[in-house]
Amino acid sequence: MSAGNNFRFITCSVLLIFSYFAENVANEPTPIVMWHGMGDSCCAFYSLGAIKEKLNASIPGVYVHSLKIGDNFLEDVENGYFMHPDSQIEMACEKIQQDSQLANGFNAIGFSQGAQFLRALVQRCPTPRIKNLISVGGQHQGVYGLPNCGALSNNACDYIRKLLNHAAYIDWVQKGLVQATYWHDPLNEEEYKKNSSFLADINNELVINETYKTNLLGLENFVLIRFDNDTVVQPVDTEWFGFYKPGQSVEKQTLQESAIYTEDRLGLKQLNEDNRLKFLSTSGNHLRFEWEWFEENVVDHYLRN
């Protein structure tokens, strides 16, 4: 074989090999990152461990990274109560950036409080890029109520709320109890905006952080899943960015009626107008869903790309 033919043969071989690998990489499913909720952990066999197995079965070959906030199972659970969300998000950002399998971007699924933490990750840690963000029962406008409070009298619920209202915005409580950082008192919006050390910031309540808005608008889709019979999250409207109307705790308002939307403080109005903000609902209590429903409505539309 002449030198010229040999060169052409090598060149063609290299191009074929490159084309093969490029095609196979392009066909690989987009990786998935999951973030668990309060009282759960990254890998419990009865929760996110089981969901990871179902995702692997539904999307053969998909890489799933379930975030562990800490060095072990116990730390992961405890940090869901006692490590400030800002610190959790910094740790999650580092873990994701150190995972080479996520370097080209990923889809993300957040469960309960893990949903608003993942949204904050989108806003604060834009690389690698999150393509589709799936919020499963997330509390994006915070909470103002107790789990299964419906089992108590209204007077008892109101009394306990008042106790929480008295303590939730104290500095050491904000620093030491995760759930206080997304406690949202509609009776005193100004105190909430001033003293909420996490939720008020990521919702651009006081000032508009344009970086937060730009990064959130970088999503291909933002999917909000609400549980219609949720007795854990109060009010359930928060799972679709709705909440109580300011100044009282009876009447609700939708996202579209709120200032966060009408002033487009986060880019949600733009996402909605672009048909990239999705509202899904399912019957059942908090985080209780049939896998067939999730596969048909979420996996098939947002996770197979």
Short mmCIF file of N, CA and C in Angstrom, two decimals, residues 10-104:
data_model
loop_
_atom_site.label_atom_id
_atom_site.label_comp_id
_atom_site.label_asym_id
_atom_site.label_seq_id
_atom_site.Cartn_x
_atom_site.Cartn_y
_atom_site.Cartn_z
N ILE A 10 -5.95 5.43 7.10
CA ILE A 10 -5.91 5.80 8.52
C ILE A 10 -6.91 6.91 8.81
N THR A 11 -6.96 7.89 7.88
CA THR A 11 -7.88 9.02 8.06
C THR A 11 -9.33 8.54 8.09
N CYS A 12 -9.67 7.67 7.15
CA CYS A 12 -11.04 7.15 7.09
C CYS A 12 -11.37 6.33 8.34
N SER A 13 -10.40 5.56 8.82
CA SER A 13 -10.62 4.74 10.01
C SER A 13 -10.88 5.62 11.23
N VAL A 14 -10.09 6.68 11.36
CA VAL A 14 -10.26 7.60 12.48
C VAL A 14 -11.62 8.27 12.43
N LEU A 15 -12.03 8.70 11.22
CA LEU A 15 -13.34 9.35 11.07
C LEU A 15 -14.48 8.40 11.41
N LEU A 16 -14.35 7.14 11.00
CA LEU A 16 -15.39 6.16 11.30
C LEU A 16 -15.49 5.91 12.80
N ILE A 17 -14.32 5.80 13.45
CA ILE A 17 -14.32 5.57 14.90
C ILE A 17 -14.93 6.76 15.61
N PHE A 18 -14.53 7.98 15.19
CA PHE A 18 -15.07 9.20 15.81
C PHE A 18 -16.58 9.28 15.62
N SER A 19 -17.04 8.95 14.41
CA SER A 19 -18.46 8.99 14.11
C SER A 19 -19.23 7.99 14.96
N TYR A 20 -18.63 6.81 15.16
CA TYR A 20 -19.28 5.77 15.96
C TYR A 20 -19.47 6.25 17.40
N PHE A 21 -18.39 6.76 18.00
CA PHE A 21 -18.47 7.20 19.38
C PHE A 21 -19.37 8.42 19.54
N ALA A 22 -19.32 9.34 18.56
CA ALA A 22 -20.16 10.53 18.62
C ALA A 22 -21.63 10.14 18.58
N GLU A 23 -21.97 9.18 17.74
CA GLU A 23 -23.37 8.74 17.61
C GLU A 23 -23.83 8.06 18.89
N ASN A 24 -22.95 7.23 19.47
CA ASN A 24 -23.35 6.52 20.68
C ASN A 24 -23.47 7.44 21.88
N VAL A 25 -22.56 8.44 21.96
CA VAL A 25 -22.67 9.41 23.04
C VAL A 25 -23.95 10.21 22.91
N ALA A 26 -24.27 10.59 21.65
CA ALA A 26 -25.49 11.37 21.41
C ALA A 26 -26.74 10.59 21.77
N ASN A 27 -26.68 9.25 21.65
CA ASN A 27 -27.84 8.42 21.92
C ASN A 27 -27.96 8.04 23.39
N GLU A 28 -26.94 8.34 24.19
CA GLU A 28 -27.01 8.02 25.60
C GLU A 28 -28.09 8.89 26.26
N PRO A 29 -28.87 8.32 27.17
CA PRO A 29 -29.91 9.11 27.84
C PRO A 29 -29.30 10.19 28.72
N THR A 30 -29.99 11.30 28.84
CA THR A 30 -29.54 12.39 29.70
C THR A 30 -29.53 11.91 31.15
N PRO A 31 -28.43 12.13 31.88
CA PRO A 31 -28.37 11.73 33.29
C PRO A 31 -29.44 12.42 34.12
N ILE A 32 -29.71 11.86 35.27
CA ILE A 32 -30.73 12.39 36.18
C ILE A 32 -30.13 12.59 37.57
N VAL A 33 -30.41 13.73 38.17
CA VAL A 33 -30.05 14.00 39.57
C VAL A 33 -31.33 14.08 40.38
N MET A 34 -31.34 13.43 41.55
CA MET A 34 -32.49 13.47 42.45
C MET A 34 -32.08 14.08 43.79
N TRP A 35 -33.03 14.80 44.41
CA TRP A 35 -32.81 15.34 45.75
C TRP A 35 -34.02 14.99 46.60
N HIS A 36 -33.77 14.30 47.70
CA HIS A 36 -34.85 13.80 48.56
C HIS A 36 -35.44 14.90 49.43
N GLY A 37 -36.51 14.55 50.14
CA GLY A 37 -37.19 15.48 51.01
C GLY A 37 -36.81 15.32 52.47
N MET A 38 -37.51 16.04 53.33
CA MET A 38 -37.28 16.03 54.77
C MET A 38 -37.50 14.64 55.35
N GLY A 39 -36.55 14.19 56.19
CA GLY A 39 -36.68 12.91 56.85
C GLY A 39 -36.30 11.73 55.99
N ASP A 40 -35.91 11.96 54.77
CA ASP A 40 -35.53 10.89 53.85
C ASP A 40 -34.02 10.95 53.62
N SER A 41 -33.53 10.04 52.78
CA SER A 41 -32.11 10.04 52.44
C SER A 41 -31.96 9.73 50.96
N CYS A 42 -30.74 9.83 50.51
CA CYS A 42 -30.47 9.66 49.08
C CYS A 42 -30.83 8.28 48.55
N CYS A 43 -30.65 7.25 49.40
CA CYS A 43 -30.59 5.90 48.83
C CYS A 43 -31.45 4.88 49.55
N ALA A 44 -32.39 5.33 50.38
CA ALA A 44 -33.24 4.39 51.10
C ALA A 44 -34.00 3.51 50.12
N PHE A 45 -33.97 2.21 50.34
CA PHE A 45 -34.54 1.26 49.39
C PHE A 45 -36.04 1.46 49.20
N TYR A 46 -36.71 2.02 50.22
CA TYR A 46 -38.17 2.17 50.16
C TYR A 46 -38.60 3.48 49.51
N SER A 47 -37.66 4.36 49.19
CA SER A 47 -38.02 5.65 48.60
C SER A 47 -37.19 5.92 47.35
N LEU A 48 -36.14 6.75 47.48
CA LEU A 48 -35.38 7.12 46.29
C LEU A 48 -34.61 5.95 45.69
N GLY A 49 -34.24 4.99 46.53
CA GLY A 49 -33.58 3.79 45.99
C GLY A 49 -34.51 3.05 45.06
N ALA A 50 -35.78 2.94 45.45
CA ALA A 50 -36.77 2.26 44.61
C ALA A 50 -37.05 3.06 43.34
N ILE A 51 -37.11 4.37 43.47
CA ILE A 51 -37.36 5.21 42.30
C ILE A 51 -36.20 5.12 41.32
N LYS A 52 -34.98 5.06 41.84
CA LYS A 52 -33.81 4.91 40.97
C LYS A 52 -33.91 3.61 40.16
N GLU A 53 -34.31 2.53 40.81
CA GLU A 53 -34.48 1.26 40.11
C GLU A 53 -35.53 1.37 39.01
N LYS A 54 -36.63 2.05 39.29
CA LYS A 54 -37.68 2.20 38.30
C LYS A 54 -37.22 3.06 37.12
N LEU A 55 -36.44 4.10 37.40
CA LEU A 55 -35.90 4.94 36.33
C LEU A 55 -34.94 4.13 35.45
N ASN A 56 -34.12 3.30 36.08
CA ASN A 56 -33.20 2.44 35.32
C ASN A 56 -33.95 1.47 34.43
N ALA A 57 -35.10 0.98 34.92
CA ALA A 57 -35.90 0.06 34.12
C ALA A 57 -36.62 0.78 33.00
N SER A 58 -37.08 1.99 33.25
CA SER A 58 -37.82 2.76 32.25
C SER A 58 -36.91 3.35 31.18
N ILE A 59 -35.69 3.74 31.58
CA ILE A 59 -34.74 4.36 30.66
C ILE A 59 -33.43 3.56 30.72
N PRO A 60 -33.33 2.47 29.99
CA PRO A 60 -32.13 1.62 30.07
C PRO A 60 -30.85 2.42 29.83
N GLY A 61 -29.90 2.24 30.72
CA GLY A 61 -28.60 2.89 30.58
C GLY A 61 -28.52 4.27 31.19
N VAL A 62 -29.59 4.79 31.76
CA VAL A 62 -29.55 6.14 32.32
C VAL A 62 -28.70 6.15 33.59
N TYR A 63 -27.93 7.21 33.74
CA TYR A 63 -27.13 7.40 34.95
C TYR A 63 -27.93 8.25 35.92
N VAL A 64 -28.08 7.78 37.16
CA VAL A 64 -28.86 8.49 38.18
C VAL A 64 -27.96 8.80 39.38
N HIS A 65 -27.86 10.06 39.70
CA HIS A 65 -27.10 10.52 40.87
C HIS A 65 -28.09 11.04 41.90
N SER A 66 -28.22 10.30 43.01
CA SER A 66 -29.10 10.72 44.10
C SER A 66 -28.25 11.44 45.14
N LEU A 67 -28.52 12.73 45.32
CA LEU A 67 -27.67 13.57 46.17
C LEU A 67 -27.67 13.12 47.63
N LYS A 68 -26.48 12.98 48.16
CA LYS A 68 -26.30 12.67 49.59
C LYS A 68 -25.65 13.88 50.24
N ILE A 69 -26.37 14.53 51.11
CA ILE A 69 -25.88 15.74 51.77
C ILE A 69 -25.22 15.34 53.09
N GLY A 70 -23.95 15.00 52.99
CA GLY A 70 -23.20 14.51 54.13
C GLY A 70 -22.36 13.32 53.73
N ASP A 71 -21.68 12.74 54.69
CA ASP A 71 -20.77 11.63 54.39
C ASP A 71 -21.40 10.26 54.57
N ASN A 72 -22.58 10.22 55.19
CA ASN A 72 -23.21 8.92 55.41
C ASN A 72 -24.72 9.09 55.50
N PHE A 73 -25.40 7.97 55.65
CA PHE A 73 -26.87 7.95 55.68
C PHE A 73 -27.41 8.85 56.79
N LEU A 74 -26.85 8.72 58.01
CA LEU A 74 -27.37 9.48 59.14
C LEU A 74 -27.18 10.98 58.93
N GLU A 75 -26.01 11.40 58.46
CA GLU A 75 -25.77 12.82 58.21
C GLU A 75 -26.72 13.35 57.14
N ASP A 76 -26.98 12.54 56.14
CA ASP A 76 -27.88 12.95 55.07
C ASP A 76 -29.27 13.26 55.61
N VAL A 77 -29.78 12.40 56.49
CA VAL A 77 -31.09 12.62 57.09
C VAL A 77 -31.07 13.84 58.01
N GLU A 78 -30.07 13.91 58.89
CA GLU A 78 -29.99 15.00 59.86
C GLU A 78 -29.84 16.36 59.18
N ASN A 79 -29.04 16.39 58.11
CA ASN A 79 -28.83 17.67 57.44
C ASN A 79 -30.11 18.21 56.81
N GLY A 80 -31.06 17.32 56.52
CA GLY A 80 -32.34 17.76 55.99
C GLY A 80 -33.13 18.56 57.00
N TYR A 81 -32.75 18.48 58.28
CA TYR A 81 -33.40 19.25 59.34
C TYR A 81 -32.55 20.41 59.84
N PHE A 82 -31.23 20.21 59.87
CA PHE A 82 -30.40 21.14 60.63
C PHE A 82 -29.30 21.87 59.84
N MET A 83 -29.04 21.51 58.59
CA MET A 83 -28.05 22.24 57.81
C MET A 83 -28.76 23.27 56.95
N HIS A 84 -28.39 24.51 57.08
CA HIS A 84 -29.07 25.58 56.35
C HIS A 84 -29.08 25.28 54.85
N PRO A 85 -30.20 25.55 54.17
CA PRO A 85 -30.27 25.27 52.73
C PRO A 85 -29.12 25.87 51.92
N ASP A 86 -28.64 27.05 52.30
CA ASP A 86 -27.52 27.65 51.57
C ASP A 86 -26.32 26.72 51.57
N SER A 87 -26.01 26.13 52.73
CA SER A 87 -24.88 25.21 52.83
C SER A 87 -25.15 23.92 52.08
N GLN A 88 -26.40 23.43 52.14
CA GLN A 88 -26.75 22.22 51.41
C GLN A 88 -26.58 22.42 49.90
N ILE A 89 -26.99 23.58 49.42
CA ILE A 89 -26.91 23.86 47.98
C ILE A 89 -25.46 24.00 47.54
N GLU A 90 -24.63 24.62 48.36
CA GLU A 90 -23.21 24.69 48.04
C GLU A 90 -22.60 23.30 47.95
N MET A 91 -22.94 22.42 48.89
CA MET A 91 -22.43 21.05 48.87
C MET A 91 -22.92 20.30 47.65
N ALA A 92 -24.21 20.47 47.33
CA ALA A 92 -24.77 19.79 46.15
C ALA A 92 -24.08 20.27 44.88
N CYS A 93 -23.82 21.56 44.78
CA CYS A 93 -23.15 22.13 43.60
C CYS A 93 -21.77 21.51 43.43
N GLU A 94 -21.03 21.38 44.52
CA GLU A 94 -19.69 20.78 44.46
C GLU A 94 -19.77 19.33 44.03
N LYS A 95 -20.71 18.57 44.60
CA LYS A 95 -20.84 17.16 44.25
C LYS A 95 -21.17 16.98 42.77
N ILE A 96 -22.05 17.82 42.27
CA ILE A 96 -22.46 17.73 40.87
C ILE A 96 -21.31 18.11 39.94
N GLN A 97 -20.59 19.17 40.28
CA GLN A 97 -19.48 19.61 39.44
C GLN A 97 -18.32 18.63 39.46
N GLN A 98 -18.21 17.82 40.50
CA GLN A 98 -17.15 16.82 40.58
C GLN A 98 -17.52 15.51 39.90
N ASP A 99 -18.77 15.37 39.51
CA ASP A 99 -19.24 14.14 38.86
C ASP A 99 -19.11 14.30 37.35
N SER A 100 -18.12 13.65 36.75
CA SER A 100 -17.83 13.82 35.32
C SER A 100 -18.99 13.36 34.44
N GLN A 101 -19.82 12.47 34.95
CA GLN A 101 -20.94 11.96 34.14
C GLN A 101 -22.06 12.98 34.00
N LEU A 102 -21.97 14.08 34.74
CA LEU A 102 -22.98 15.13 34.66
C LEU A 102 -22.49 16.36 33.91
N ALA A 103 -21.26 16.28 33.39
CA ALA A 103 -20.60 17.46 32.82
C ALA A 103 -21.35 18.08 31.65
N ASN A 104 -22.08 17.27 30.89
CA ASN A 104 -22.78 17.79 29.72
C ASN A 104 -24.23 18.16 30.01
#
